[in-house]
mmCIF file of C-alpha atoms in Angstrom:
data_model
loop_
_atom_site.group_PDB
_atom_site.id
_atom_site.type_symbol
_atom_site.label_atom_id
_atom_site.label_comp_id
_atom_site.label_asym_id
_atom_site.label_seq_id
_atom_site.Cartn_x
_atom_site.Cartn_y
_atom_site.Cartn_z
ATOM 1 C CA MET O 519 69.787 53.019 128.138
ATOM 2 C CA ALA O 520 66.473 53.923 130.000
ATOM 3 C CA LYS O 521 67.080 56.119 133.112
ATOM 4 C CA LYS O 522 67.046 55.259 136.023
ATOM 5 C CA LEU O 523 64.277 56.067 138.108
ATOM 6 C CA LYS O 524 63.453 57.329 141.611
ATOM 7 C CA THR O 525 60.275 58.235 143.405
ATOM 8 C CA TYR O 526 60.092 60.922 145.553
ATOM 9 C CA GLN O 527 56.869 62.357 147.565
ATOM 10 C CA THR O 528 55.742 66.277 148.482
ATOM 11 C CA SER O 529 52.373 67.215 151.058
ATOM 12 C CA LEU O 530 49.936 68.982 148.657
ATOM 13 C CA GLY O 531 46.387 70.172 150.158
ATOM 14 C CA PHE O 532 44.602 67.623 152.175
ATOM 15 C CA TYR O 533 46.850 64.287 150.636
ATOM 16 C CA ASP O 534 50.422 63.400 150.552
ATOM 17 C CA GLN O 535 52.113 62.247 147.049
ATOM 18 C CA ALA O 536 54.546 60.701 145.784
ATOM 19 C CA ILE O 537 55.365 59.651 141.845
ATOM 20 C CA ALA O 538 58.450 57.610 140.246
ATOM 21 C CA ALA O 539 60.169 60.240 138.239
ATOM 22 C CA PRO O 540 63.763 60.542 136.554
ATOM 23 C CA SER O 541 64.550 63.673 138.712
ATOM 24 C CA MET O 542 62.459 66.062 140.868
ATOM 25 C CA LYS O 543 61.599 68.384 137.401
ATOM 26 C CA ALA O 544 59.694 66.041 136.021
ATOM 27 C CA ALA O 545 57.958 65.054 139.509
ATOM 28 C CA LEU O 546 57.666 68.570 139.707
ATOM 29 C CA ALA O 547 55.747 69.276 136.408
ATOM 30 C CA ALA O 548 53.616 66.133 137.645
ATOM 31 C CA TRP O 549 52.533 67.195 140.542
ATOM 32 C CA GLY O 550 51.528 70.225 138.826
ATOM 33 C CA ALA O 551 53.656 72.154 141.196
ATOM 34 C CA SER O 552 53.845 75.972 140.071
ATOM 35 C CA SER O 553 57.330 76.408 142.560
ATOM 36 C CA ASN O 554 60.001 74.406 143.817
ATOM 37 C CA LEU O 555 59.149 71.947 146.448
ATOM 38 C CA PHE O 556 62.448 70.301 147.272
ATOM 39 C CA HIS O 557 63.859 73.911 147.879
ATOM 40 C CA GLN O 558 61.162 74.892 150.257
ATOM 41 C CA GLY O 559 61.441 71.425 152.200
ATOM 42 C CA VAL O 560 58.158 70.705 151.594
ATOM 43 C CA ALA O 561 59.268 67.598 149.104
ATOM 44 C CA ARG O 562 62.346 64.937 148.588
ATOM 45 C CA GLU O 563 63.475 61.880 147.144
ATOM 46 C CA THR O 564 62.290 58.840 149.634
ATOM 47 C CA ASP O 565 64.275 55.119 149.755
ATOM 48 C CA ASP O 566 60.545 54.081 151.769
ATOM 49 C CA PRO O 567 60.439 50.272 151.510
ATOM 50 C CA ASP O 568 56.108 50.418 150.275
ATOM 51 C CA VAL O 569 56.279 54.162 148.938
ATOM 52 C CA VAL O 570 59.048 53.168 146.348
ATOM 53 C CA ALA O 571 56.913 50.150 145.708
ATOM 54 C CA ALA O 572 54.325 51.390 144.726
ATOM 55 C CA THR O 573 55.209 54.157 142.297
ATOM 56 C CA MET O 574 57.717 52.023 140.889
ATOM 57 C CA ALA O 575 54.660 49.856 140.223
ATOM 58 C CA LYS O 576 52.933 52.792 138.162
ATOM 59 C CA PRO O 577 56.044 55.065 136.983
ATOM 60 C CA GLY O 578 54.927 57.902 136.260
ATOM 61 C CA VAL O 579 51.675 58.070 137.518
ATOM 62 C CA VAL O 580 50.736 60.316 140.752
ATOM 63 C CA LEU O 581 49.923 58.303 144.258
ATOM 64 C CA ARG O 582 48.317 60.002 146.831
ATOM 65 C CA ARG O 583 46.367 58.681 150.992
ATOM 66 C CA PRO O 584 45.012 61.268 153.307
ATOM 67 C CA VAL O 585 47.846 63.522 153.952
ATOM 68 C CA GLY O 586 49.520 62.400 157.971
ATOM 69 C CA SER O 587 48.263 59.825 157.344
ATOM 70 C CA ASN O 588 51.138 55.803 157.470
ATOM 71 C CA GLY O 589 47.762 53.919 154.429
ATOM 72 C CA PRO O 590 49.483 52.795 150.812
ATOM 73 C CA PHE O 591 49.302 55.362 147.616
ATOM 74 C CA THR O 592 46.849 54.778 145.794
ATOM 75 C CA GLU O 593 44.503 56.295 143.013
ATOM 76 C CA SER O 594 41.902 56.899 144.044
ATOM 77 C CA ALA O 595 42.420 58.726 147.917
ATOM 78 C CA GLU O 596 39.896 59.107 150.310
ATOM 79 C CA LEU O 597 40.132 62.538 152.251
ATOM 80 C CA PRO O 598 41.793 63.075 155.597
ATOM 81 C CA THR O 599 38.723 61.865 158.673
ATOM 82 C CA ASP O 600 40.198 64.138 161.212
ATOM 83 C CA LEU O 601 40.615 67.503 159.132
ATOM 84 C CA GLY O 602 39.535 69.137 162.299
ATOM 85 C CA ALA O 603 42.315 68.161 164.858
ATOM 86 C CA GLY O 604 44.994 69.627 163.224
ATOM 87 C CA GLU O 605 47.345 68.684 165.180
ATOM 88 C CA ALA O 606 47.393 63.839 163.818
ATOM 89 C CA LYS O 607 51.056 63.811 161.688
ATOM 90 C CA PRO O 608 52.777 61.502 160.070
ATOM 91 C CA LYS O 609 53.622 57.986 162.118
ATOM 92 C CA ARG O 610 56.230 57.183 160.826
ATOM 93 C CA LYS O 611 58.070 60.462 161.749
ATOM 94 C CA SER O 612 57.976 59.342 165.471
ATOM 95 C CA LYS O 613 59.915 56.588 167.302
ATOM 96 C CA SER O 614 58.984 55.265 170.211
ATOM 97 C CA LYS O 615 61.603 53.790 172.431
ATOM 98 C CA ALA O 616 62.362 50.965 171.862
ATOM 99 C CA GLU O 617 63.137 51.889 168.418
ATOM 100 C CA SER O 618 65.734 54.536 168.947
ATOM 101 C CA LYS O 619 67.000 52.164 172.501
ATOM 102 C CA PRO O 620 70.016 49.864 169.653
ATOM 103 C CA THR O 621 68.816 46.060 169.571
ATOM 104 C CA SER O 622 70.954 43.628 169.901
ATOM 105 C CA ASN O 623 69.255 42.556 166.093
ATOM 106 C CA LYS O 624 71.396 44.967 164.466
ATOM 107 C CA ARG O 625 73.070 42.646 161.816
ATOM 108 C CA PRO O 626 70.377 41.569 160.941
ATOM 109 C CA ALA O 627 67.732 44.271 159.887
ATOM 110 C CA ARG O 628 70.950 46.171 158.530
ATOM 111 C CA THR O 629 70.515 42.424 155.973
ATOM 112 C CA ALA O 630 66.852 42.884 156.250
ATOM 113 C CA ARG O 631 67.258 47.020 154.677
ATOM 114 C CA ASN O 632 70.163 45.575 152.287
ATOM 115 C CA ALA O 633 67.356 43.026 151.191
ATOM 116 C CA SER O 634 65.313 44.852 150.497
ATOM 117 C CA ARG O 635 67.301 48.087 149.047
ATOM 118 C CA GLU O 636 68.747 45.200 146.949
ATOM 119 C CA ILE O 637 65.170 44.531 145.683
ATOM 120 C CA ASP O 638 63.848 48.013 145.156
ATOM 121 C CA ASP O 639 66.422 48.895 142.958
ATOM 122 C CA ALA O 640 65.268 45.303 141.439
ATOM 123 C CA ALA O 641 61.901 47.003 140.733
ATOM 124 C CA ALA O 642 63.089 50.331 139.686
ATOM 125 C CA ARG O 643 64.860 49.779 136.732
ATOM 126 C CA LYS O 644 61.602 47.773 136.044
ATOM 127 C CA ALA O 645 59.859 50.402 135.840
ATOM 128 C CA ALA O 646 62.500 53.064 134.512
ATOM 129 C CA ALA O 647 62.037 50.096 131.849
ATOM 130 C CA ALA O 648 58.841 51.130 131.499
ATOM 131 C CA PHE O 649 58.988 54.089 131.477
ATOM 132 C CA GLU O 650 61.475 55.088 128.860
ATOM 133 C CA LYS O 651 58.914 52.058 127.134
ATOM 134 C CA GLU O 652 56.111 54.277 127.100
ATOM 135 C CA GLU O 653 58.092 57.648 126.553
ATOM 136 C CA ARG O 654 59.189 55.941 123.003
ATOM 137 C CA ARG O 655 55.585 54.687 122.659
ATOM 138 C CA ARG O 656 54.070 58.353 122.970
ATOM 139 C CA GLU O 657 56.929 59.543 120.624
ATOM 140 C CA ALA O 658 56.205 57.072 117.713
ATOM 141 C CA GLY O 659 52.666 58.084 118.613
ATOM 142 C CA ARG O 660 53.213 61.932 118.309
ATOM 143 C CA ALA O 661 55.473 61.665 115.137
ATOM 144 C CA LYS O 662 52.255 59.455 112.841
ATOM 145 C CA GLU O 663 50.884 62.151 114.227
ATOM 146 C CA GLU O 664 52.981 65.297 112.725
ATOM 147 C CA ALA O 665 53.391 62.566 109.408
ATOM 148 C CA ALA O 666 49.865 63.228 109.360
ATOM 149 C CA ARG O 667 49.485 66.049 110.337
ATOM 150 C CA ALA O 668 51.860 67.169 107.197
ATOM 151 C CA LYS O 669 50.418 64.390 104.512
ATOM 152 C CA GLU O 670 47.759 66.314 105.207
ATOM 153 C CA ARG O 671 49.306 69.698 104.975
ATOM 154 C CA ALA O 672 50.767 68.920 101.952
ATOM 155 C CA ARG O 673 47.833 67.214 100.474
ATOM 156 C CA ARG O 674 45.945 71.129 100.735
ATOM 157 C CA ASP O 675 48.972 72.764 99.688
ATOM 158 C CA LYS O 676 49.281 70.674 96.290
ATOM 159 C CA ALA O 677 45.119 71.085 95.742
ATOM 160 C CA VAL O 678 46.042 75.725 96.240
ATOM 161 C CA ALA O 679 48.324 75.245 93.856
ATOM 162 C CA ALA O 680 46.541 73.178 91.233
ATOM 163 C CA ALA O 681 43.680 75.882 91.687
ATOM 164 C CA GLU O 682 45.588 78.737 91.511
ATOM 165 C CA ALA O 683 47.597 77.365 88.181
ATOM 166 C CA ALA O 684 44.302 76.289 86.961
ATOM 167 C CA LEU O 685 42.827 80.013 87.570
ATOM 168 C CA ASP O 686 45.732 82.131 86.451
ATOM 169 C CA LYS O 687 45.171 79.640 82.677
ATOM 170 C CA ALA O 688 41.961 81.496 82.568
ATOM 171 C CA ARG O 689 42.752 84.592 84.197
ATOM 172 C CA ARG O 690 45.289 84.116 80.337
ATOM 173 C CA GLU O 691 42.822 82.812 78.145
ATOM 174 C CA HIS O 692 40.337 85.671 79.157
ATOM 175 C CA GLU O 693 42.604 88.451 79.139
ATOM 176 C CA ALA O 694 43.743 87.020 75.070
ATOM 177 C CA LYS O 695 40.205 87.094 74.086
ATOM 178 C CA ALA O 696 39.414 90.185 75.956
ATOM 179 C CA GLY O 697 42.171 91.554 73.403
ATOM 180 C CA ALA O 698 41.434 89.634 70.420
ATOM 181 C CA ILE O 699 37.726 91.269 70.189
ATOM 182 C CA GLU O 700 39.324 94.298 71.060
ATOM 183 C CA ALA O 701 41.539 94.347 68.032
ATOM 184 C CA GLU O 702 38.237 93.124 66.066
ATOM 185 C CA ARG O 703 36.412 96.366 67.444
ATOM 186 C CA ALA O 704 39.298 98.671 67.318
ATOM 187 C CA ALA O 705 39.553 97.724 63.254
ATOM 188 C CA LEU O 706 35.913 97.890 62.721
ATOM 189 C CA GLU O 707 35.635 101.088 63.857
ATOM 190 C CA ALA O 708 38.454 102.173 61.635
ATOM 191 C CA ARG O 709 36.593 100.921 58.532
ATOM 192 C CA ALA O 710 33.523 101.967 59.220
ATOM 193 C CA GLU O 711 35.232 105.412 59.822
ATOM 194 C CA ALA O 712 37.042 104.788 56.148
ATOM 195 C CA GLU O 713 33.476 103.744 54.159
ATOM 196 C CA GLN O 714 31.699 107.238 55.773
ATOM 197 C CA GLU O 715 34.463 109.092 54.923
ATOM 198 C CA ARG O 716 34.374 107.738 51.267
ATOM 199 C CA TRP O 717 30.576 108.020 50.806
ATOM 200 C CA ASP O 718 30.599 111.713 52.151
ATOM 201 C CA LYS O 719 33.411 112.482 49.415
ATOM 202 C CA GLN O 720 31.096 110.292 46.333
ATOM 203 C CA ARG O 721 28.092 112.377 47.800
ATOM 204 C CA HIS O 722 29.507 115.100 47.679
ATOM 205 C CA LYS O 723 30.134 114.928 43.927
ATOM 206 C CA LEU O 724 26.852 113.187 43.412
ATOM 207 C CA ASP O 725 25.268 116.123 44.605
ATOM 208 C CA GLN O 726 27.498 118.934 42.803
ATOM 209 C CA ALA O 727 26.445 116.948 39.047
ATOM 210 C CA LEU O 728 23.248 116.463 40.200
ATOM 211 C CA ARG O 729 22.101 120.191 40.282
ATOM 212 C CA ARG O 730 24.697 120.498 37.090
ATOM 213 C CA ALA O 731 21.782 118.457 35.251
ATOM 214 C CA ARG O 732 18.630 120.385 36.005
ATOM 215 C CA GLU O 733 20.495 123.875 35.570
#
């Protein structure tokens, strides 16, 4: 079952950032945060219907808007136009007197919020399913790549083993032939020495015979 996504929001540098992710940890990773922004109080889960709708339409994608603005979150946001003012704050954090006073439309507003929340839940489930589907696609791609790498490693290992076996076989054949040649050379040397010894004895006898004949 796809894990339900939640919308998280923070402010980093010149931008407010929001993302639909399965956990705070996943949101921090997507933001590239080096510390826990949630523990520091600069990141939070949000139920703002506009922010939730924008992030759920693109789960896992970091959306931005100029810091301190109430504009929509998009993938490409412009820089804030009042960087030097230093006093601009999100209007959503302030409430007018008219908003703070109780009105007679509380029940319809509550009904509208409930309906909006139901729509958000449906969008969240749809976004979570899309996120899970994309994760499965990525996992399948990684598995395919790993299988290809394993196949290539096996092919290379097989080729190396065949080359090593051929080298060992050739080395053994060479050593056998070299050994046979060495044995033949030793035998020839032994025959040569025996022949020299035989000749020395025969020549000595013939020299003696020659001297006796001259006397």
